[in-house]
């Protein structure tokens, strides 16, 4: 099966850590042998998604890529951002399954635990994530939404491991989290490390990687031949 | 005080009923003596808002007009659509209060009654309105969301009074509605008629006009010198 | 339009700060040019409203004044107390709109922010306010209910500004409030000061004045020709 | 132990069915051997409780009797009405336990079943009972609130058995009720009959008698030496 | 009336504090003069109930004793454990009322206060109690679930009074508890002491004894001739 | 990876449709190429799971097989029943992920749609499924729980397709379902047929196969190296 990850920003000019190749490699960790994943950036749009305004400015170019992916015979689309930008609009446009990163992570964390926390990038993003938790009906599962006070574009420039560990420990110690979700798909390659490290510190909370949850969910849906309900996501008339 | 209504569609070429003058006249019914209201359409965008995709395609031009309104010294902005398109993004961009039509109507109907119904245009819009009711925390107040199966652009072409009355009666008879909200700002000039007519039919539910609720709310906020919290609506960095 | 504020206590003998003139002046700040506001005290009843017992003892005299206001051609009634005493019974008795101070404030704060706190007078009042938040369906919006440990009759005798600022800061720092509501209509003339002061302290939460919200709501309802639903507030048979 | 039932209306002049003796006999069915129950009516007040206004007019005389009961050494007070009038104010005034009829019935029905309906007297009362269900946190347990369209004072004049059975059957057939509560303490001596009759009709829902639930709850509290929390029900200063 | 307490563990060999005689004596404190209580242990099963696995291993022997109790003409069954083990299955098997300790305590605490805390034995038990609070619909009433970090079998070996008082104080001081429930039926003979002691410390929260609540509830149900709804608890076909 | 399906009943003597081979074949439809699935029945226990009593009687033998599976190096366990029997106890016993069928189906249906219905076997099972929906926090997502009035053991003996289609149509027409879940893992090989048939009937609701959702979820968890939180599912001490 073929999965396309749409990265809802323009490719950062000189950050090899967020090249298409690097992202494909990251996502491949979570896939089954018969799955192929490719990655596209927006031709035009914001450089990061950190508020509703950014999501609004990314909307039109994301939806173009969504339509194109279905035309090319892709089996499922991952809009690769924890804010699930344009996921609802995209589901109105195509018949193949579309997921962001928040909703699959929320579903996985809710199955693994009674209460889970999110650790995201910036305070700005917190209201947006609360809104998503209301839309998806998982508010009562969330022990806290914490952040490491680092913008998305800074993630590959500083060592965010200690920052994440600090917030994960607070989530465990103060907020009663039984599990956690990394609240940005730009926090790559860290979930296994964080899982082990927290276990060693005697705070063994499972930590969900949002990209891993998204890829796993798309595979599940495609193998089960399922896609978003056309009743919940009405068919939109495309503006040419 | 000065209020600007942004109509989040392009002006329909040959529909006098939805000219700026007609809309200003409509809105003036609800205003205080010291309020001035003007109206702008999008230079470019969808012809109606009936799903998330339409909202996505209207987002960038709406936000341009929002920024411009603040620059011109406007005191409050009404994004004149019941789907509250781009309201959250707009609140991140300006310091003056911004409202759509759904949220003020919901607040007014919730003060007047224990349970209220919405009568909107099309089935397509229903999931979007359920989402808004979750975001605003008024789900438990909603007795039903009904529709008259008529697209927005058809509203001025057919006599929608009997269609609305039929749905209002059903809301009263079957869904236990104690009040109702007209679920499209394009249903103009009808709320007083519907209020009287329902009273005469022995089903005296107050019917909230979404534009009237929006104008009243903006006046209240401006007189109280209040605007959206910058904590709930983080400050966005504008792209150019 | 004519609005009457019913102060649900007997006039305190020697407190000029709570004379009818002082209250009218306070309320006039929030009104439109074409609105007239007058004020009446109870002829007999409690000296303050700080628990359910006080509300019970004020009920009969409040309701007499409500009936009288409608007879005199008043357009809307403000029962001027944050506990909304006898508001539900009053709505059963008259056709003109009746509001207290809690419900309009709650509706305004909920539109401005995702989470808001109340700062009230005494610990005693807190359960009563929790009850109102359940009745109005705004529980999930409330970040905290705090108090300044000062009885209503003491409000004009001490400088409550520092007490209020302390609790507002705690609401912001500890409870995650994005906005706040002053939880007693006796805290007069302070909201603008508190708004500015909190902004200067880098904790820019909008602060809703309960009287301002009530006046604005009544104007909105009267201009929209709306009043409480007779389905939610059944018509009562008056005794005598 | 001594329990006093305060009937929150004036004694109806010529209705032997609602004499103190008749009510004591009714209540005695549900009591333990070591319990004594007596009954008082209001010296002055409404003739029935069917809306918030009635409750407001009964408040002061009820609270006088509550204070007097405690002075006389009574162990627990039953305010004998399904609307729980003045229960919250009464709990602020005395240290002995005070219950109405709604809350104990709700607690009993919630233990016996997942969903239960109420069958009350008049449509007017329905919003008041919804409010109580919100205050007590049992909204999600209620399958429906139905009524027999008969005022309280008519209960002893017509044969209400068929009216009640009709509504109980509807609650079972249409609303998914697994149990039911009689929604007026004036529906005396019927619960055993209704229980058997419904069983014979193949719709075996347990039917809770509100007076029986109230008496049982008071006995439980008194034997456990428990009373309302003075934190939830602040101590009121009595107006002499 | 006859009540049987089924202790869902094997009798601890050398702990006189948990002999049948000691437990009968404890339970007799809460009963009416015409009630007889007897006690049985499991012939085989776990030595304590501290997680779902323990409950699973106790299920078959508990249910045998439930069937037997009904055969012997017992009027009501108390499964004497705060985890309510096998209560739902038991209610499917017999017509007489069956209660555990959690549900009656929750109903009593919810009537006495707006918010209550539980103090239980071990951290392990906490998720199980959260689950019960969801099943019984009392989640919103719970201010906290605390524990004294002592296994059930240790309760009679150490002086748990100071441990309980410490947690009760924390519940009052930090969690906003207005009442509390002892979260293990093995904490015997302490509720009166704790009630007085907390009152003396100026933190007068009523403390509900789970066994007392259970006995009182069974008496109430039996006197009202009520038992669990056969709609909520379907009739099971017994495996012989 | 190796997945074991534990069928929580004894193998029905003469029903080839529910042989281990038939079930493996069924489950293999949903798996990735590198997954191996095997199936075991209980050596002893109920012949079907249709109420809490059945679940209680199956508990001990299920848990023995759970322990054994982990010892044999299995990577994930599917307790193959829609009632999720003993899933919580099993998660306390092993470190590998354990799922039933309800929770994965609920998570999948909630991602695909705003509201979904369940179609199960018998009325008896409905309260049990409501309980699970409360425990998993998906109550608000459920439009209805319907049944085909056929016991589990009858599923392979009658043609249940028309019965299922009838209930699915009712869920769509009357209950507002946007998707559906088959509420018994014994309804094998039907989801693709039902999906197509409903689409042809103009009621295109996605229909989730509970076994497919469970297998997909286990693969996702195993590839992401995730398992249930030991905080939500405390470690149990095994009784040997």
CSV table of C-alpha atoms in Angstrom, one decimal, chain A:
chain,number,residue,atom,x,y,z
A,1,UNK,CA,0.0,0.0,0.0
A,2,UNK,CA,1.1,3.6,-0.6
A,3,UNK,CA,1.0,6.3,2.0
A,4,UNK,CA,1.8,9.9,1.4
A,5,UNK,CA,2.9,12.3,4.2
A,6,UNK,CA,2.1,15.9,3.4
A,7,UNK,CA,4.3,18.2,5.4
A,8,UNK,CA,2.2,21.3,5.8
A,9,UNK,CA,5.0,23.8,5.6
A,10,UNK,CA,7.5,24.9,3.0
A,11,UNK,CA,10.7,22.9,3.1
A,12,UNK,CA,13.2,24.8,5.4
A,13,UNK,CA,16.1,25.8,3.2
A,14,UNK,CA,19.0,24.6,5.1
A,15,UNK,CA,17.8,22.0,7.6
A,16,UNK,CA,18.9,18.5,6.5
A,17,UNK,CA,17.1,17.1,9.6
A,18,UNK,CA,13.8,17.9,7.9
A,19,UNK,CA,14.5,16.9,4.4
A,20,UNK,CA,12.1,14.5,2.7
A,21,UNK,CA,14.6,11.7,2.9
A,22,UNK,CA,15.1,12.2,6.6
A,23,UNK,CA,11.3,12.1,7.2
A,24,UNK,CA,10.8,9.0,5.0
A,25,UNK,CA,13.5,7.3,7.0
A,26,UNK,CA,11.8,8.3,10.3
A,27,UNK,CA,8.3,7.1,9.2
A,28,UNK,CA,9.6,3.9,7.8
A,29,UNK,CA,10.5,2.7,11.3
A,30,UNK,CA,6.8,2.3,12.0
A,31,UNK,CA,5.5,0.7,8.8
A,32,UNK,CA,4.7,-2.9,7.7
A,33,UNK,CA,6.9,-4.6,5.0
A,34,UNK,CA,4.3,-4.0,2.2
A,35,UNK,CA,3.9,-0.3,2.8
A,36,UNK,CA,5.6,2.5,0.8
A,37,UNK,CA,5.7,6.0,2.2
A,38,UNK,CA,6.6,9.2,0.3
A,39,UNK,CA,6.8,12.8,1.5
A,40,UNK,CA,5.9,16.2,0.0
A,41,UNK,CA,6.2,19.7,1.3
A,42,UNK,CA,4.0,22.6,0.4
A,43,UNK,CA,5.1,24.6,-2.6
A,44,UNK,CA,4.1,27.8,-0.7
A,45,UNK,CA,2.8,28.5,2.8
A,46,UNK,CA,4.0,29.0,6.4
A,47,UNK,CA,7.4,27.8,7.6
A,48,UNK,CA,5.8,26.2,10.7
A,49,UNK,CA,2.3,25.6,12.2
A,50,UNK,CA,2.0,27.2,15.6
A,51,UNK,CA,-1.4,28.8,15.7
A,52,UNK,CA,-4.8,29.0,13.8
A,53,UNK,CA,-3.5,31.7,11.6
A,54,UNK,CA,-0.6,29.4,10.3
A,55,UNK,CA,-3.2,26.7,9.7
A,56,UNK,CA,-5.4,29.1,7.8
A,57,UNK,CA,-2.5,30.2,5.5
A,58,UNK,CA,-1.5,26.5,4.9
A,59,UNK,CA,-5.0,25.4,4.1
A,60,UNK,CA,-5.3,26.0,0.3
A,61,UNK,CA,-1.9,24.5,-0.6
A,62,UNK,CA,-2.5,21.4,1.7
A,63,UNK,CA,-5.8,20.7,0.0
A,64,UNK,CA,-4.3,20.9,-3.5
A,65,UNK,CA,-1.8,18.2,-2.5
A,66,UNK,CA,-4.6,16.1,-1.0
A,67,UNK,CA,-6.5,16.1,-4.3
A,68,UNK,CA,-3.4,15.3,-6.2
A,69,UNK,CA,-2.5,12.4,-4.0
A,70,UNK,CA,-5.8,10.7,-4.6
A,71,UNK,CA,-5.4,11.2,-8.3
A,72,UNK,CA,-2.0,9.5,-8.2
A,73,UNK,CA,-3.5,6.4,-6.6
A,74,UNK,CA,-2.2,6.9,-3.1
A,75,UNK,CA,-4.0,4.7,-0.6
A,76,UNK,CA,-3.9,6.9,2.5
A,77,UNK,CA,-2.8,10.4,3.4
A,78,UNK,CA,-0.9,11.6,6.6
A,79,UNK,CA,-1.0,15.4,7.0
A,80,UNK,CA,2.2,15.3,9.0
A,81,UNK,CA,1.5,17.8,11.8
A,82,UNK,CA,0.2,17.5,15.4
A,83,UNK,CA,-2.4,20.3,14.9
A,84,UNK,CA,-4.3,18.2,12.3
A,85,UNK,CA,-4.4,21.2,10.0
A,86,UNK,CA,-7.0,20.9,7.2
A,87,UNK,CA,-7.8,17.3,8.1
A,88,UNK,CA,-11.5,17.9,8.2
A,89,UNK,CA,-11.6,19.8,4.9
A,90,UNK,CA,-9.4,17.1,3.3
A,91,UNK,CA,-11.8,14.4,4.4
A,92,UNK,CA,-14.5,16.2,2.6
A,93,UNK,CA,-12.5,16.1,-0.7
A,94,UNK,CA,-11.2,12.6,-1.1
A,95,UNK,CA,-12.4,9.0,-0.6
A,96,UNK,CA,-9.1,7.6,0.7
A,97,UNK,CA,-8.5,7.9,4.4
A,98,UNK,CA,-6.8,11.0,5.7
A,99,UNK,CA,-5.3,11.4,9.2
A,100,UNK,CA,-3.3,14.0,11.0
A,101,UNK,CA,-1.1,13.2,14.0
A,102,UNK,CA,-3.2,14.3,17.0
A,103,UNK,CA,-6.3,12.1,16.5
A,104,UNK,CA,-4.4,8.8,16.0
A,105,UNK,CA,-2.1,9.5,18.9
A,106,UNK,CA,-5.1,10.4,21.1
A,107,UNK,CA,-6.8,7.1,20.1
A,108,UNK,CA,-3.7,5.1,20.9
A,109,UNK,CA,-2.9,6.8,24.2
A,110,UNK,CA,-6.5,6.4,25.3
A,111,UNK,CA,-6.3,2.7,24.7
A,112,UNK,CA,-3.1,2.3,26.6
A,113,UNK,CA,-4.0,4.4,29.7
A,114,UNK,CA,-6.6,6.2,31.7
A,115,UNK,CA,-5.0,9.6,31.5
A,116,UNK,CA,-2.3,10.9,29.3
A,117,UNK,CA,-0.4,14.2,28.9
A,118,UNK,CA,0.8,15.9,25.8
A,119,UNK,CA,4.3,17.6,25.6
A,120,UNK,CA,4.3,20.1,22.8
A,121,UNK,CA,6.5,22.9,21.5
A,122,UNK,CA,5.1,26.3,22.6
A,123,UNK,CA,2.4,27.8,24.9
A,124,UNK,CA,0.8,29.3,21.8
A,125,UNK,CA,-0.2,25.8,20.6
A,126,UNK,CA,-1.9,24.8,23.8
A,127,UNK,CA,-5.4,26.3,23.1
A,128,UNK,CA,-5.4,24.7,19.7
A,129,UNK,CA,-4.7,21.3,21.2
A,130,UNK,CA,-7.4,21.8,23.8
A,131,UNK,CA,-9.8,22.5,20.9
A,132,UNK,CA,-8.8,19.3,19.2
A,133,UNK,CA,-9.3,17.3,22.3
A,134,UNK,CA,-12.9,18.7,22.5
A,135,UNK,CA,-13.6,17.9,18.9
A,136,UNK,CA,-12.3,14.4,19.3
A,137,UNK,CA,-14.0,13.8,22.6
A,138,UNK,CA,-10.9,13.0,24.6
A,139,UNK,CA,-10.8,16.0,27.0
A,140,UNK,CA,-11.5,13.8,30.0
A,141,UNK,CA,-8.5,11.7,29.2
A,142,UNK,CA,-6.0,14.5,29.2
A,143,UNK,CA,-4.0,15.0,32.4
A,144,UNK,CA,-2.2,18.0,31.1
A,145,UNK,CA,-0.8,19.8,28.0
A,146,UNK,CA,2.8,20.9,28.6
A,147,UNK,CA,5.4,22.5,26.4
A,148,UNK,CA,9.2,22.8,26.1
A,149,UNK,CA,9.1,26.5,25.1
A,150,UNK,CA,10.9,25.9,21.8
A,151,UNK,CA,9.6,26.8,18.4
A,152,UNK,CA,9.2,24.1,15.7
A,153,UNK,CA,12.1,25.5,13.7
A,154,UNK,CA,14.3,25.3,16.7
A,155,UNK,CA,13.7,21.6,17.4
A,156,UNK,CA,16.7,20.4,15.3
A,157,UNK,CA,19.0,23.1,16.6
A,158,UNK,CA,19.0,22.4,20.3
A,159,UNK,CA,19.1,19.3,22.3
A,160,UNK,CA,15.5,18.9,23.3
A,161,UNK,CA,15.9,15.6,25.1
A,162,UNK,CA,16.4,17.2,28.6
A,163,UNK,CA,13.6,19.6,28.0
A,164,UNK,CA,11.2,16.8,27.1
A,165,UNK,CA,12.3,14.6,30.0
A,166,UNK,CA,11.7,17.5,32.4
A,167,UNK,CA,8.2,18.0,31.1
A,168,UNK,CA,7.5,14.2,31.1
A,169,UNK,CA,8.6,14.0,34.7
A,170,UNK,CA,6.3,16.8,35.6
A,171,UNK,CA,3.5,15.2,33.8
A,172,UNK,CA,4.1,12.0,35.8
A,173,UNK,CA,4.8,13.7,39.1
A,174,UNK,CA,2.3,16.5,39.2
A,175,UNK,CA,-0.4,15.9,36.7
A,176,UNK,CA,-1.0,12.2,37.2
A,177,UNK,CA,-0.2,11.2,33.7
A,178,UNK,CA,-0.2,7.4,33.0
A,179,UNK,CA,1.1,7.9,29.5
A,180,UNK,CA,2.3,10.7,27.2
A,181,UNK,CA,2.1,11.8,23.6
A,182,UNK,CA,4.8,13.9,21.9
A,183,UNK,CA,2.9,16.9,20.7
A,184,UNK,CA,4.8,17.8,17.5
A,185,UNK,CA,5.7,15.6,14.6
A,186,UNK,CA,9.0,17.5,14.4
A,187,UNK,CA,10.2,15.8,17.6
A,188,UNK,CA,11.7,12.9,15.5
A,189,UNK,CA,13.5,9.8,16.5
A,190,UNK,CA,13.1,10.3,20.3
A,191,UNK,CA,10.2,8.2,21.5
A,192,UNK,CA,12.2,5.0,22.0
A,193,UNK,CA,14.9,6.9,23.9
A,194,UNK,CA,12.3,8.7,26.1
A,195,UNK,CA,10.5,5.5,26.8
A,196,UNK,CA,13.6,3.8,28.1
A,197,UNK,CA,14.9,6.8,29.9
A,198,UNK,CA,11.6,7.3,31.8
A,199,UNK,CA,11.5,3.6,32.7
A,200,UNK,CA,15.0,3.8,34.1
A,201,UNK,CA,13.9,6.8,36.2
A,202,UNK,CA,11.2,4.7,37.7
A,203,UNK,CA,8.4,6.6,35.9
A,204,UNK,CA,7.5,4.0,33.3
A,205,UNK,CA,4.9,5.8,31.2
A,206,UNK,CA,4.5,4.7,27.6
A,207,UNK,CA,5.3,7.6,25.2
A,208,UNK,CA,3.4,7.7,21.9
A,209,UNK,CA,5.2,8.9,18.8
A,210,UNK,CA,2.6,10.9,16.8
A,211,UNK,CA,4.0,9.8,13.5
A,212,UNK,CA,4.1,6.2,14.5
A,213,UNK,CA,0.5,6.3,15.6
A,214,UNK,CA,-0.5,8.0,12.3
A,215,UNK,CA,1.2,5.4,10.1
A,216,UNK,CA,-0.1,2.5,12.1
A,217,UNK,CA,-3.7,3.9,11.9
A,218,UNK,CA,-3.5,4.4,8.2
A,219,UNK,CA,-2.3,0.8,7.7
A,220,UNK,CA,-5.1,-0.5,9.9
A,221,UNK,CA,-7.7,1.5,8.0
A,222,UNK,CA,-6.4,0.5,4.6
A,223,UNK,CA,-6.2,-3.2,5.5
A,224,UNK,CA,-9.7,-3.0,6.9
A,225,UNK,CA,-10.8,-1.1,3.7
A,226,UNK,CA,-12.2,1.7,5.9
A,227,UNK,CA,-12.3,5.4,5.3
A,228,UNK,CA,-13.8,8.5,6.9
A,229,UNK,CA,-17.6,8.5,7.0
A,230,UNK,CA,-19.1,10.6,4.2
A,231,UNK,CA,-21.9,11.5,6.7
A,232,UNK,CA,-19.5,13.0,9.2
A,233,UNK,CA,-17.4,14.6,6.4
A,234,UNK,CA,-19.8,15.8,3.7
A,235,UNK,CA,-18.7,15.8,0.1
A,236,UNK,CA,-17.3,19.2,-0.8
A,237,UNK,CA,-17.7,20.7,-4.3
A,238,UNK,CA,-14.2,21.6,-5.4
A,239,UNK,CA,-13.4,25.1,-6.6
A,240,UNK,CA,-11.3,24.6,-9.7
